[in-house]
PDB file of C-alpha atoms in Angstrom:
ATOM      1  CA  MET A   1      50.998   1.910 -69.165  1.00  0.00           C
ATOM      2  CA  LYS A   2      47.377   3.313 -67.848  1.00  0.00           C
ATOM      3  CA  ARG A   3      45.814   5.872 -70.614  1.00  0.00           C
ATOM      4  CA  ARG A   4      43.813   8.439 -68.783  1.00  0.00           C
ATOM      5  CA  LEU A   5      40.565   8.594 -70.415  1.00  0.00           C
ATOM      6  CA  GLU A   6      38.596  12.015 -71.344  1.00  0.00           C
ATOM      7  CA  LYS A   7      35.593  13.143 -69.826  1.00  0.00           C
ATOM      8  CA  SER A   8      33.657  13.715 -72.899  1.00  0.00           C
ATOM      9  CA  PHE A   9      34.553  10.084 -74.377  1.00  0.00           C
ATOM     10  CA  ILE A  10      33.382   9.200 -70.480  1.00  0.00           C
ATOM     11  CA  HIS A  11      29.688  11.253 -71.403  1.00  0.00           C
ATOM     12  CA  GLU A  12      29.451   9.381 -74.832  1.00  0.00           C
ATOM     13  CA  VAL A  13      30.122   5.861 -73.973  1.00  0.00           C
ATOM     14  CA  TYR A  14      27.603   6.630 -71.252  1.00  0.00           C
ATOM     15  CA  THR A  15      25.054   8.297 -73.451  1.00  0.00           C
ATOM     16  CA  LEU A  16      25.139   4.853 -75.785  1.00  0.00           C
ATOM     17  CA  LEU A  17      25.186   2.637 -72.839  1.00  0.00           C
ATOM     18  CA  LYS A  18      22.052   4.554 -71.490  1.00  0.00           C
ATOM     19  CA  THR A  19      20.239   4.106 -75.189  1.00  0.00           C
ATOM     20  CA  ALA A  20      20.771   0.782 -75.454  1.00  0.00           C
ATOM     21  CA  PHE A  21      19.641  -0.040 -71.936  1.00  0.00           C
ATOM     22  CA  SER A  22      16.543   1.850 -73.033  1.00  0.00           C
ATOM     23  CA  TYR A  23      15.797  -0.457 -75.363  1.00  0.00           C
ATOM     24  CA  ALA A  24      16.099  -2.790 -73.430  1.00  0.00           C
ATOM     25  CA  VAL A  25      13.986  -2.111 -70.812  1.00  0.00           C
ATOM     26  CA  GLU A  26      11.746  -1.071 -73.595  1.00  0.00           C
ATOM     27  CA  TRP A  27      11.634  -4.969 -75.121  1.00  0.00           C
ATOM     28  CA  ASP A  28      11.032  -6.003 -71.416  1.00  0.00           C
ATOM     29  CA  LEU A  29      14.978  -7.588 -71.390  1.00  0.00           C
ATOM     30  CA  ILE A  30      15.652  -6.172 -68.739  1.00  0.00           C
ATOM     31  CA  HIS A  31      13.993  -4.342 -65.693  1.00  0.00           C
ATOM     32  CA  LYS A  32      15.897  -1.321 -65.317  1.00  0.00           C
ATOM     33  CA  ILE A  33      18.797   0.710 -66.707  1.00  0.00           C
ATOM     34  CA  PRO A  34      21.654  -0.366 -64.488  1.00  0.00           C
ATOM     35  CA  LEU A  35      22.991   2.941 -64.997  1.00  0.00           C
ATOM     36  CA  PRO A  36      23.538   5.920 -62.297  1.00  0.00           C
ATOM     37  CA  ARG A  37      20.876   8.314 -63.282  1.00  0.00           C
ATOM     38  CA  ASP A  38      22.822  11.571 -63.447  1.00  0.00           C
ATOM     39  CA  THR A  39      24.808  11.606 -66.285  1.00  0.00           C
ATOM     40  CA  PRO A  40      28.750  11.956 -65.342  1.00  0.00           C
ATOM     41  CA  LYS A  41      29.867  15.826 -65.987  1.00  0.00           C
ATOM     42  CA  VAL A  42      31.562  17.191 -68.180  1.00  0.00           C
ATOM     43  CA  ASN A  43      33.685  20.241 -68.202  1.00  0.00           C
ATOM     44  CA  ILE A  44      33.312  22.314 -71.072  1.00  0.00           C
ATOM     45  CA  GLU A  45      36.102  25.191 -71.328  1.00  0.00           C
ATOM     46  CA  GLU A  46      36.525  27.458 -73.961  1.00  0.00           C
ATOM     47  CA  ARG A  47      39.631  26.543 -76.137  1.00  0.00           C
ATOM     48  CA  THR A  48      42.146  29.372 -76.297  1.00  0.00           C
ATOM     49  CA  ILE A  49      42.131  30.895 -79.936  1.00  0.00           C
ATOM     50  CA  TRP A  50      44.456  33.432 -81.626  1.00  0.00           C
ATOM     51  CA  ALA A  51      43.292  37.023 -83.459  1.00  0.00           C
ATOM     52  CA  GLU A  52      43.951  37.155 -86.891  1.00  0.00           C
ATOM     53  CA  LYS A  53      46.870  39.511 -86.330  1.00  0.00           C
ATOM     54  CA  THR A  54      48.056  36.798 -84.076  1.00  0.00           C
ATOM     55  CA  MET A  55      47.805  34.075 -87.316  1.00  0.00           C
ATOM     56  CA  LEU A  56      49.239  36.013 -89.447  1.00  0.00           C
ATOM     57  CA  ALA A  57      52.508  36.911 -87.271  1.00  0.00           C
ATOM     58  CA  ALA A  58      52.487  33.145 -86.482  1.00  0.00           C
ATOM     59  CA  LEU A  59      52.348  32.006 -89.762  1.00  0.00           C
ATOM     60  CA  GLN A  60      55.605  34.503 -91.359  1.00  0.00           C
ATOM     61  CA  THR A  61      57.936  32.579 -88.342  1.00  0.00           C
ATOM     62  CA  ILE A  62      57.442  28.946 -89.716  1.00  0.00           C
ATOM     63  CA  GLU A  63      60.344  27.912 -91.620  1.00  0.00           C
ATOM     64  CA  ASN A  64      59.783  24.120 -92.488  1.00  0.00           C
ATOM     65  CA  PRO A  65      57.802  24.331 -95.808  1.00  0.00           C
ATOM     66  CA  ALA A  66      55.349  21.300 -94.577  1.00  0.00           C
ATOM     67  CA  LEU A  67      54.320  22.717 -91.675  1.00  0.00           C
ATOM     68  CA  HIS A  68      53.733  26.028 -92.805  1.00  0.00           C
ATOM     69  CA  LEU A  69      51.421  24.769 -95.547  1.00  0.00           C
ATOM     70  CA  ALA A  70      49.870  22.669 -93.435  1.00  0.00           C
ATOM     71  CA  VAL A  71      49.130  25.819 -90.607  1.00  0.00           C
ATOM     72  CA  HIS A  72      48.270  28.044 -93.748  1.00  0.00           C
ATOM     73  CA  MET A  73      45.507  25.611 -94.883  1.00  0.00           C
ATOM     74  CA  SER A  74      44.293  25.268 -90.845  1.00  0.00           C
ATOM     75  CA  MET A  75      43.801  29.373 -90.662  1.00  0.00           C
ATOM     76  CA  ILE A  76      42.444  30.003 -93.687  1.00  0.00           C
ATOM     77  CA  LEU A  77      40.504  26.924 -94.633  1.00  0.00           C
ATOM     78  CA  SER A  78      39.389  26.014 -90.832  1.00  0.00           C
ATOM     79  CA  LEU A  79      40.430  22.223 -92.309  1.00  0.00           C
ATOM     80  CA  ARG A  80      41.281  19.331 -89.779  1.00  0.00           C
ATOM     81  CA  GLU A  81      44.589  17.766 -88.946  1.00  0.00           C
ATOM     82  CA  GLY A  82      43.456  14.519 -90.804  1.00  0.00           C
ATOM     83  CA  GLU A  83      41.774  16.818 -93.372  1.00  0.00           C
ATOM     84  CA  ILE A  84      44.956  18.135 -94.183  1.00  0.00           C
ATOM     85  CA  LEU A  85      46.846  14.953 -94.698  1.00  0.00           C
ATOM     86  CA  GLY A  86      44.366  13.181 -96.236  1.00  0.00           C
ATOM     87  CA  LEU A  87      44.334  15.633 -99.058  1.00  0.00           C
ATOM     88  CA  GLN A  88      46.175  14.312-103.066  1.00  0.00           C
ATOM     89  CA  PRO A  89      47.444  16.741-105.492  1.00  0.00           C
ATOM     90  CA  SER A  90      43.768  15.372-107.545  1.00  0.00           C
ATOM     91  CA  ASP A  91      42.062  17.498-104.949  1.00  0.00           C
ATOM     92  CA  LEU A  92      43.482  20.923-106.009  1.00  0.00           C
ATOM     93  CA  ASP A  93      42.053  22.295-109.197  1.00  0.00           C
ATOM     94  CA  PHE A  94      43.575  25.577-109.973  1.00  0.00           C
ATOM     95  CA  ASP A  95      41.415  26.679-112.684  1.00  0.00           C
ATOM     96  CA  ALA A  96      37.769  26.114-111.249  1.00  0.00           C
ATOM     97  CA  ALA A  97      35.977  29.434-109.652  1.00  0.00           C
ATOM     98  CA  ASP A  98      36.975  31.412-112.557  1.00  0.00           C
ATOM     99  CA  GLY A  99      40.534  30.600-111.724  1.00  0.00           C
ATOM    100  CA  ARG A 100      40.642  31.326-108.175  1.00  0.00           C
ATOM    101  CA  GLY A 101      41.010  27.552-107.456  1.00  0.00           C
ATOM    102  CA  THR A 102      39.667  25.002-105.172  1.00  0.00           C
ATOM    103  CA  ILE A 103      40.205  22.133-103.016  1.00  0.00           C
ATOM    104  CA  SER A 104      37.955  19.093-102.580  1.00  0.00           C
ATOM    105  CA  VAL A 105      37.959  17.484 -99.254  1.00  0.00           C
ATOM    106  CA  SER A 106      36.612  14.137 -98.928  1.00  0.00           C
ATOM    107  CA  LYS A 107      38.672  12.128 -97.059  1.00  0.00           C
ATOM    108  CA  THR A 108      40.871  12.299 -93.683  1.00  0.00           C
ATOM    109  CA  MET A 109      44.110  10.409 -92.270  1.00  0.00           C
ATOM    110  CA  GLN A 110      44.131   8.905 -88.786  1.00  0.00           C
ATOM    111  CA  ARG A 111      46.286   6.434 -87.258  1.00  0.00           C
ATOM    112  CA  ALA A 112      43.578   3.665 -85.895  1.00  0.00           C
ATOM    113  CA  ASN A 113      44.103   0.586 -83.954  1.00  0.00           C
ATOM    114  CA  LYS A 114      45.003  -2.619 -85.731  1.00  0.00           C
ATOM    115  CA  ASP A 115      42.339  -4.637 -83.303  1.00  0.00           C
ATOM    116  CA  ALA A 116      40.026  -1.594 -84.292  1.00  0.00           C
ATOM    117  CA  LEU A 117      40.849  -1.706 -87.590  1.00  0.00           C
ATOM    118  CA  GLU A 118      39.551  -5.227 -88.383  1.00  0.00           C
ATOM    119  CA  LYS A 119      35.972  -4.075 -86.769  1.00  0.00           C
ATOM    120  CA  LEU A 120      35.632  -0.769 -88.805  1.00  0.00           C
ATOM    121  CA  ASP A 121      33.426  -0.960 -92.315  1.00  0.00           C
ATOM    122  CA  PRO A 122      35.968  -1.968 -95.020  1.00  0.00           C
ATOM    123  CA  ASN A 123      33.899   0.600 -97.070  1.00  0.00           C
ATOM    124  CA  GLN A 124      34.897   3.395 -95.001  1.00  0.00           C
ATOM    125  CA  VAL A 125      38.432   2.767 -95.629  1.00  0.00           C
ATOM    126  CA  TYR A 126      40.169   3.695 -98.973  1.00  0.00           C
ATOM    127  CA  HIS A 127      43.133   3.017 -98.062  1.00  0.00           C
ATOM    128  CA  THR A 128      46.096   1.378 -95.447  1.00  0.00           C
ATOM    129  CA  PHE A 129      49.318   2.308 -95.979  1.00  0.00           C
ATOM    130  CA  PRO A 130      52.502  -0.056 -95.467  1.00  0.00           C
ATOM    131  CA  ASP A 131      53.988   0.176 -92.102  1.00  0.00           C
ATOM    132  CA  ARG A 132      57.147   1.852 -91.790  1.00  0.00           C
ATOM    133  CA  ARG A 133      57.961  -0.292 -88.368  1.00  0.00           C
ATOM    134  CA  GLU A 134      57.687  -3.988 -88.190  1.00  0.00           C
ATOM    135  CA  GLY A 135      55.281  -5.337 -85.782  1.00  0.00           C
ATOM    136  CA  SER A 136      53.639  -2.119 -85.039  1.00  0.00           C
ATOM    137  CA  LYS A 137      49.889  -2.017 -83.241  1.00  0.00           C
ATOM    138  CA  SER A 138      48.474   0.546 -85.521  1.00  0.00           C
ATOM    139  CA  SER A 139      48.116   1.458 -89.156  1.00  0.00           C
ATOM    140  CA  LEU A 140      47.949   4.574 -90.941  1.00  0.00           C
ATOM    141  CA  ILE A 141      44.863   4.427 -93.089  1.00  0.00           C
ATOM    142  CA  LEU A 142      43.220   6.965 -95.527  1.00  0.00           C
ATOM    143  CA  LYS A 143      39.387   7.044 -95.134  1.00  0.00           C
ATOM    144  CA  LYS A 144      35.705   8.765 -95.358  1.00  0.00           C
ATOM    145  CA  PRO A 145      35.455  11.684 -93.339  1.00  0.00           C
ATOM    146  CA  LYS A 146      33.185  12.390 -89.831  1.00  0.00           C
ATOM    147  CA  THR A 147      30.021  13.584 -91.959  1.00  0.00           C
ATOM    148  CA  LYS A 148      28.422  13.890 -95.458  1.00  0.00           C
ATOM    149  CA  LYS A 149      28.924  17.696 -94.690  1.00  0.00           C
ATOM    150  CA  SER A 150      32.240  17.018 -94.286  1.00  0.00           C
ATOM    151  CA  ASN A 151      32.724  16.528 -98.033  1.00  0.00           C
ATOM    152  CA  ARG A 152      33.031  20.004 -99.564  1.00  0.00           C
ATOM    153  CA  ILE A 153      34.900  22.406-102.139  1.00  0.00           C
ATOM    154  CA  LEU A 154      37.029  25.207-100.500  1.00  0.00           C
ATOM    155  CA  TYR A 155      38.201  28.129-102.227  1.00  0.00           C
ATOM    156  CA  MET A 156      42.086  29.121-102.280  1.00  0.00           C
ATOM    157  CA  THR A 157      43.219  32.724-101.611  1.00  0.00           C
ATOM    158  CA  LYS A 158      45.956  33.726-104.046  1.00  0.00           C
ATOM    159  CA  PRO A 159      48.805  33.633-101.261  1.00  0.00           C
ATOM    160  CA  LEU A 160      47.574  29.831-100.809  1.00  0.00           C
ATOM    161  CA  LYS A 161      47.256  29.135-104.322  1.00  0.00           C
ATOM    162  CA  ALA A 162      51.173  30.279-105.010  1.00  0.00           C
ATOM    163  CA  GLU A 163      52.232  28.189-102.039  1.00  0.00           C
ATOM    164  CA  LEU A 164      50.451  25.147-102.969  1.00  0.00           C
ATOM    165  CA  LEU A 165      51.967  25.507-106.550  1.00  0.00           C
ATOM    166  CA  ALA A 166      55.428  25.622-105.402  1.00  0.00           C
ATOM    167  CA  TRP A 167      54.767  22.768-103.106  1.00  0.00           C
ATOM    168  CA  LEU A 168      53.854  20.845-106.411  1.00  0.00           C
ATOM    169  CA  GLU A 169      57.326  21.583-107.895  1.00  0.00           C
ATOM    170  CA  LYS A 170      59.167  20.538-104.439  1.00  0.00           C
ATOM    171  CA  LEU A 171      57.305  17.394-104.781  1.00  0.00           C
ATOM    172  CA  LYS A 172      58.859  16.768-108.204  1.00  0.00           C
ATOM    173  CA  GLN A 173      61.984  17.860-107.510  1.00  0.00           C
ATOM    174  CA  ASP A 174      62.088  15.770-104.669  1.00  0.00           C
ATOM    175  CA  GLU A 175      61.550  12.442-106.786  1.00  0.00           C
ATOM    176  CA  GLN A 176      64.379  13.980-109.470  1.00  0.00           C
ATOM    177  CA  ASN A 177      66.414  14.102-106.995  1.00  0.00           C
ATOM    178  CA  ALA A 178      66.563  10.061-106.057  1.00  0.00           C
ATOM    179  CA  PRO A 179      63.958   8.424-108.363  1.00  0.00           C
ATOM    180  CA  GLU A 180      65.112   4.768-107.327  1.00  0.00           C
ATOM    181  CA  LYS A 181      64.583   5.778-103.142  1.00  0.00           C
ATOM    182  CA  TYR A 182      61.417   7.618-104.026  1.00  0.00           C
ATOM    183  CA  SER A 183      58.113   5.894-102.992  1.00  0.00           C
ATOM    184  CA  ASN A 184      55.462   8.023-104.362  1.00  0.00           C
ATOM    185  CA  CYS A 185      52.648   7.565-101.540  1.00  0.00           C
ATOM    186  CA  GLY A 186      49.939   9.630-103.496  1.00  0.00           C
ATOM    187  CA  GLN A 187      49.132  11.904-100.947  1.00  0.00           C
ATOM    188  CA  LEU A 188      49.793  15.587-101.106  1.00  0.00           C
ATOM    189  CA  PHE A 189      51.708  16.104 -97.842  1.00  0.00           C
ATOM    190  CA  ARG A 190      54.881  14.050 -98.126  1.00  0.00           C
ATOM    191  CA  LEU A 191      58.223  13.584 -97.041  1.00  0.00           C
ATOM    192  CA  PRO A 192      60.957  13.852 -99.393  1.00  0.00           C
ATOM    193  CA  ASP A 193      61.307   9.833-100.097  1.00  0.00           C
ATOM    194  CA  GLY A 194      57.624  10.429-101.210  1.00  0.00           C
ATOM    195  CA  LEU A 195      56.113   8.300 -98.228  1.00  0.00           C
ATOM    196  CA  PRO A 196      52.990   9.988 -96.253  1.00  0.00           C
ATOM    197  CA  ILE A 197      53.552  12.673 -93.367  1.00  0.00           C
ATOM    198  CA  ALA A 198      51.847  10.907 -90.674  1.00  0.00           C
ATOM    199  CA  PRO A 199      49.430  13.089 -88.435  1.00  0.00           C
ATOM    200  CA  GLU A 200      51.799  12.351 -85.150  1.00  0.00           C
ATOM    201  CA  LEU A 201      55.134  13.853 -87.052  1.00  0.00           C
ATOM    202  CA  LEU A 202      52.887  17.298 -87.752  1.00  0.00           C
ATOM    203  CA  THR A 203      51.975  17.013 -84.702  1.00  0.00           C
ATOM    204  CA  LYS A 204      55.774  16.808 -83.750  1.00  0.00           C
ATOM    205  CA  TRP A 205      57.051  19.527 -85.886  1.00  0.00           C
ATOM    206  CA  TYR A 206      53.952  21.708 -84.603  1.00  0.00           C
ATOM    207  CA  ARG A 207      55.160  21.145 -81.080  1.00  0.00           C
ATOM    208  CA  LEU A 208      58.797  22.126 -81.710  1.00  0.00           C
ATOM    209  CA  TRP A 209      57.661  25.233 -83.620  1.00  0.00           C
ATOM    210  CA  ARG A 210      55.962  26.564 -80.436  1.00  0.00           C
ATOM    211  CA  ALA A 211      58.448  25.435 -78.248  1.00  0.00           C
ATOM    212  CA  GLU A 212      60.734  27.848 -80.136  1.00  0.00           C
ATOM    213  CA  HIS A 213      58.416  30.892 -80.369  1.00  0.00           C
ATOM    214  CA  PRO A 214      56.870  31.302 -76.881  1.00  0.00           C
ATOM    215  CA  GLU A 215      56.056  34.648 -77.895  1.00  0.00           C
ATOM    216  CA  PHE A 216      52.900  33.324 -78.803  1.00  0.00           C
ATOM    217  CA  GLU A 217      49.896  32.203 -76.802  1.00  0.00           C
ATOM    218  CA  GLN A 218      49.958  28.881 -76.697  1.00  0.00           C
ATOM    219  CA  ILE A 219      47.366  26.362 -78.408  1.00  0.00           C
ATOM    220  CA  VAL A 220      47.266  23.250 -79.969  1.00  0.00           C
ATOM    221  CA  PHE A 221      46.998  22.564 -83.481  1.00  0.00           C
ATOM    222  CA  HIS A 222      43.304  21.890 -83.920  1.00  0.00           C
ATOM    223  CA  GLY A 223      42.726  25.548 -82.194  1.00  0.00           C
ATOM    224  CA  LEU A 224      43.903  27.072 -85.606  1.00  0.00           C
ATOM    225  CA  ARG A 225      40.514  25.495 -87.075  1.00  0.00           C
ATOM    226  CA  HIS A 226      39.107  27.073 -84.132  1.00  0.00           C
ATOM    227  CA  SER A 227      40.740  30.180 -84.463  1.00  0.00           C
ATOM    228  CA  SER A 228      40.050  30.031 -88.094  1.00  0.00           C
ATOM    229  CA  ALA A 229      36.102  29.742 -87.667  1.00  0.00           C
ATOM    230  CA  THR A 230      36.218  32.526 -85.292  1.00  0.00           C
ATOM    231  CA  TYR A 231      37.896  34.910 -87.489  1.00  0.00           C
ATOM    232  CA  GLN A 232      35.925  34.083 -90.105  1.00  0.00           C
ATOM    233  CA  LEU A 233      32.290  34.414 -88.452  1.00  0.00           C
ATOM    234  CA  LEU A 234      33.626  38.199 -87.938  1.00  0.00           C
ATOM    235  CA  GLN A 235      34.501  38.587 -91.168  1.00  0.00           C
ATOM    236  CA  SER A 236      30.892  37.330 -92.709  1.00  0.00           C
ATOM    237  CA  ASP A 237      29.111  39.398 -89.965  1.00  0.00           C
ATOM    238  CA  GLY A 238      28.237  36.287 -88.196  1.00  0.00           C
ATOM    239  CA  ASP A 239      26.599  34.257 -91.340  1.00  0.00           C
ATOM    240  CA  PHE A 240      26.791  30.704 -89.592  1.00  0.00           C
ATOM    241  CA  LYS A 241      25.527  29.076 -92.926  1.00  0.00           C
ATOM    242  CA  SER A 242      28.779  30.355 -95.311  1.00  0.00           C
ATOM    243  CA  VAL A 243      30.830  29.244 -92.525  1.00  0.00           C
ATOM    244  CA  GLN A 244      29.745  26.210 -91.985  1.00  0.00           C
ATOM    245  CA  GLY A 245      30.163  25.754 -95.432  1.00  0.00           C
ATOM    246  CA  ASN A 246      33.982  26.202 -95.111  1.00  0.00           C
ATOM    247  CA  THR A 247      34.247  23.790 -91.509  1.00  0.00           C
ATOM    248  CA  GLY A 248      32.418  21.389 -93.095  1.00  0.00           C
ATOM    249  CA  HIS A 249      30.163  20.919 -89.216  1.00  0.00           C
ATOM    250  CA  ALA A 250      26.959  18.832 -89.806  1.00  0.00           C
ATOM    251  CA  THR A 251      25.266  21.230 -88.340  1.00  0.00           C
ATOM    252  CA  ALA A 252      25.427  25.364 -87.450  1.00  0.00           C
ATOM    253  CA  SER A 253      24.296  25.166 -83.874  1.00  0.00           C
ATOM    254  CA  VAL A 254      27.336  22.780 -83.527  1.00  0.00           C
ATOM    255  CA  LEU A 255      29.626  25.732 -85.146  1.00  0.00           C
ATOM    256  CA  MET A 256      27.723  28.301 -82.736  1.00  0.00           C
ATOM    257  CA  ASP A 257      28.408  26.081 -79.436  1.00  0.00           C
ATOM    258  CA  THR A 258      31.421  25.108 -80.205  1.00  0.00           C
ATOM    259  CA  TYR A 259      33.513  27.486 -82.390  1.00  0.00           C
ATOM    260  CA  ALA A 260      32.188  30.831 -82.036  1.00  0.00           C
ATOM    261  CA  HIS A 261      34.396  32.245 -79.565  1.00  0.00           C
ATOM    262  CA  THR A 262      34.162  35.942 -78.293  1.00  0.00           C
ATOM    263  CA  GLN A 263      37.226  38.261 -78.906  1.00  0.00           C
ATOM    264  CA  ASP A 264      38.023  41.293 -76.875  1.00  0.00           C
ATOM    265  CA  LYS A 265      38.156  43.895 -80.707  1.00  0.00           C
ATOM    266  CA  PRO A 266      35.293  43.143 -81.379  1.00  0.00           C
ATOM    267  CA  ARG A 267      33.310  43.314 -78.332  1.00  0.00           C
ATOM    268  CA  LEU A 268      34.790  46.705 -77.821  1.00  0.00           C
ATOM    269  CA  GLU A 269      33.469  48.064 -81.456  1.00  0.00           C
ATOM    270  CA  LEU A 270      30.140  46.798 -80.011  1.00  0.00           C
ATOM    271  CA  THR A 271      30.868  48.998 -76.606  1.00  0.00           C
ATOM    272  CA  GLU A 272      31.539  51.879 -78.927  1.00  0.00           C
ATOM    273  CA  LYS A 273      28.483  51.263 -80.757  1.00  0.00           C
ATOM    274  CA  ILE A 274      26.707  50.897 -77.958  1.00  0.00           C
ATOM    275  CA  GLU A 275      27.931  54.377 -76.624  1.00  0.00           C
ATOM    276  CA  ALA A 276      27.600  56.288 -79.558  1.00  0.00           C
ATOM    277  CA  ASN A 277      23.699  55.624 -80.584  1.00  0.00           C
ATOM    278  CA  PHE A 278      22.308  54.198 -76.802  1.00  0.00           C
ATOM    279  CA  TYR A 279      22.810  58.231 -74.898  1.00  0.00           C
ATOM    280  CA  SER A 280      22.667  60.262 -77.979  1.00  0.00           C
ATOM    281  CA  GLN A 281      19.017  59.617 -78.334  1.00  0.00           C
ATOM    282  CA  ASP A 282      16.557  61.830 -79.121  1.00  0.00           C
ATOM    283  CA  LEU A 283      14.089  61.580 -75.842  1.00  0.00           C
ATOM    284  CA  THR A 284      11.868  64.649 -77.267  1.00  0.00           C
ATOM    285  CA  PRO A 285       8.006  63.388 -77.693  1.00  0.00           C
ATOM    286  CA  ALA A 286       7.214  63.292 -81.167  1.00  0.00           C
ATOM    287  CA  ALA A 287       4.532  65.747 -82.839  1.00  0.00           C
ATOM    288  CA  PRO A 288       1.268  63.907 -82.886  1.00  0.00           C
ATOM    289  CA  GLN A 289       0.703  63.000 -87.039  1.00  0.00           C
ATOM    290  CA  PRO A 290      -2.879  63.918 -88.242  1.00  0.00           C
ATOM    291  CA  ARG A 291      -4.320  60.397 -89.487  1.00  0.00           C
ATOM    292  CA  GLN A 292      -4.524  60.171 -93.185  1.00  0.00           C
ATOM    293  CA  ASN A 293      -8.044  61.267 -94.516  1.00  0.00           C
ATOM    294  CA  GLU A 294      -9.138  61.882 -90.960  1.00  0.00           C
ATOM    295  CA  LYS A 295     -10.811  65.695 -91.271  1.00  0.00           C
ATOM    296  CA  PRO A 296      -9.763  68.615 -89.371  1.00  0.00           C
ATOM    297  CA  VAL A 297     -11.086  69.414 -86.020  1.00  0.00           C
ATOM    298  CA  ALA A 298     -14.025  72.519 -86.630  1.00  0.00           C
ATOM    299  CA  THR A 299     -12.615  75.501 -85.333  1.00  0.00           C
ATOM    300  CA  LYS A 300     -15.580  77.246 -83.147  1.00  0.00           C
ATOM    301  CA  ILE A 301     -15.449  81.211 -83.542  1.00  0.00           C
ATOM    302  CA  SER A 302     -18.095  83.666 -81.738  1.00  0.00           C
ATOM    303  CA  GLY A 303     -20.179  86.433 -83.714  1.00  0.00           C
ATOM    304  CA  LYS A 304     -18.087  89.083 -82.187  1.00  0.00           C
ATOM    305  CA  GLU A 305     -14.815  87.732 -83.879  1.00  0.00           C
ATOM    306  CA  ILE A 306     -16.364  87.439 -87.376  1.00  0.00           C
ATOM    307  CA  LEU A 307     -18.019  91.293 -87.298  1.00  0.00           C
ATOM    308  CA  GLU A 308     -14.310  92.154 -85.755  1.00  0.00           C
ATOM    309  CA  ALA A 309     -12.540  90.386 -89.067  1.00  0.00           C
ATOM    310  CA  ILE A 310     -14.891  91.985 -91.675  1.00  0.00           C
ATOM    311  CA  ARG A 311     -14.633  95.251 -90.295  1.00  0.00           C
ATOM    312  CA  LEU A 312     -10.403  94.597 -90.709  1.00  0.00           C
ATOM    313  CA  MET A 313     -11.265  94.030 -94.371  1.00  0.00           C
ATOM    314  CA  ASP A 314     -10.505  96.235 -97.134  1.00  0.00           C
ATOM    315  CA  ALA A 315     -12.865  97.010 -99.677  1.00  0.00           C
ATOM    316  CA  ASP A 316     -12.117  93.852-102.323  1.00  0.00           C
ATOM    317  CA  GLU A 317     -11.780  91.400 -99.670  1.00  0.00           C
ATOM    318  CA  ARG A 318     -15.427  92.295 -98.522  1.00  0.00           C
ATOM    319  CA  ARG A 319     -16.850  92.455-101.963  1.00  0.00           C
ATOM    320  CA  GLU A 320     -15.525  88.592-102.831  1.00  0.00           C
ATOM    321  CA  LEU A 321     -16.906  87.546 -98.853  1.00  0.00           C
ATOM    322  CA  THR A 322     -20.173  89.062-100.158  1.00  0.00           C
ATOM    323  CA  ARG A 323     -20.164  87.120-103.317  1.00  0.00           C
ATOM    324  CA  ALA A 324     -19.157  83.988-101.580  1.00  0.00           C
ATOM    325  CA  LEU A 325     -22.078  84.306 -99.310  1.00  0.00           C
ATOM    326  CA  PHE A 326     -24.318  84.720-102.100  1.00  0.00           C
ATOM    327  CA  ALA A 327     -23.405  82.386-104.090  1.00  0.00           C
TER     328      ALA A 327
END
C-alpha cells in the first residue's frame, strides 16, 4: 500500500538536501545544486482548537480512566502524546513545590520502524519494549525527547494530583488481582496486565470517544496541546516565556507562530476595550503649562491706570504704598 507523504515532510527533506548540495558546491564536488530553485510550497492551516469551556465539558464525558487521565494531562500541562505515555511513577513528586506536586518530563514513547531503529543512536534510546506480535516490523521504544527544552518540570493542579493518586492505586489493585499474569512494564500508563499503553492504542480510544460525542468540534489528540497552550497564553496575559516553560518548545517564536491561536472571546473583549477608550478620548486642547523656573511675562500698565488705582485706594493702602516707594 502506497503511503502519501506529508507536504511538511517533503519540505524538510528539500531543506536538508539543499544544505548538503550547497556544501558540495562549495567544496567543488559538483558544479551546481541539482534541485529546483523554489522550495515546495507548504500550506499551513491553523489547527482547530477548543476553548476552555469546551475542554472542561469534553473531559467530563470521558469514562475510560486511562484516556481521561491522558486527556486531562494534555489539557492542563500541554503534554505531547508520547511524553504522557513516556512518564513513569518515579517522575511524580507529590510533595514537591510545598505540596503542590510536580511532574518531571524527560522521556517520550514512540513506535519506530526496526530498520530505522538500527540506525538510531543507541544513546538516544532508554528502553525497547518486547514485541507483542511475532514478526512485527516496528518496536515500541522509550527515548530521549526532541530537544533539551523538552526536559522540564511541570506543576500539578489539585484535581490532576488527586486523579494521579487514584490511578497509582488502580495500578496496585491490578497487580494484586492477578500477580501471576501481571508484567510490570515500569510505565505510568499501563494496561490491566501491566504492559505499556502504546500511542496507537491511546489514539484509538480517543477516536472512539470522539465518534461517540459529535457535539464537540472534531480535533485530533495533538489539538488538545494546541488548545492548552493557547489557553495558557490567555491566562498569563501573553507571558510567552512562562508558557514556553510548560510546553517545552525550543524557542518562544515556535510557540508564537504555531500555538498562539486566536479565539473569539478575547478578541471581542479587546474590541469592547477599544470601543470604551477610543471614542471617549478628551480632544480639548490642554492649557499650556508654565515651564519650570521660567519667570512670568511682565504686564505693561500705563501711568493713567496707576494713578486711577492709587485714587481708589483707602488710607491704609496709600500709606503702605508710600512706605514701599521710599524704602
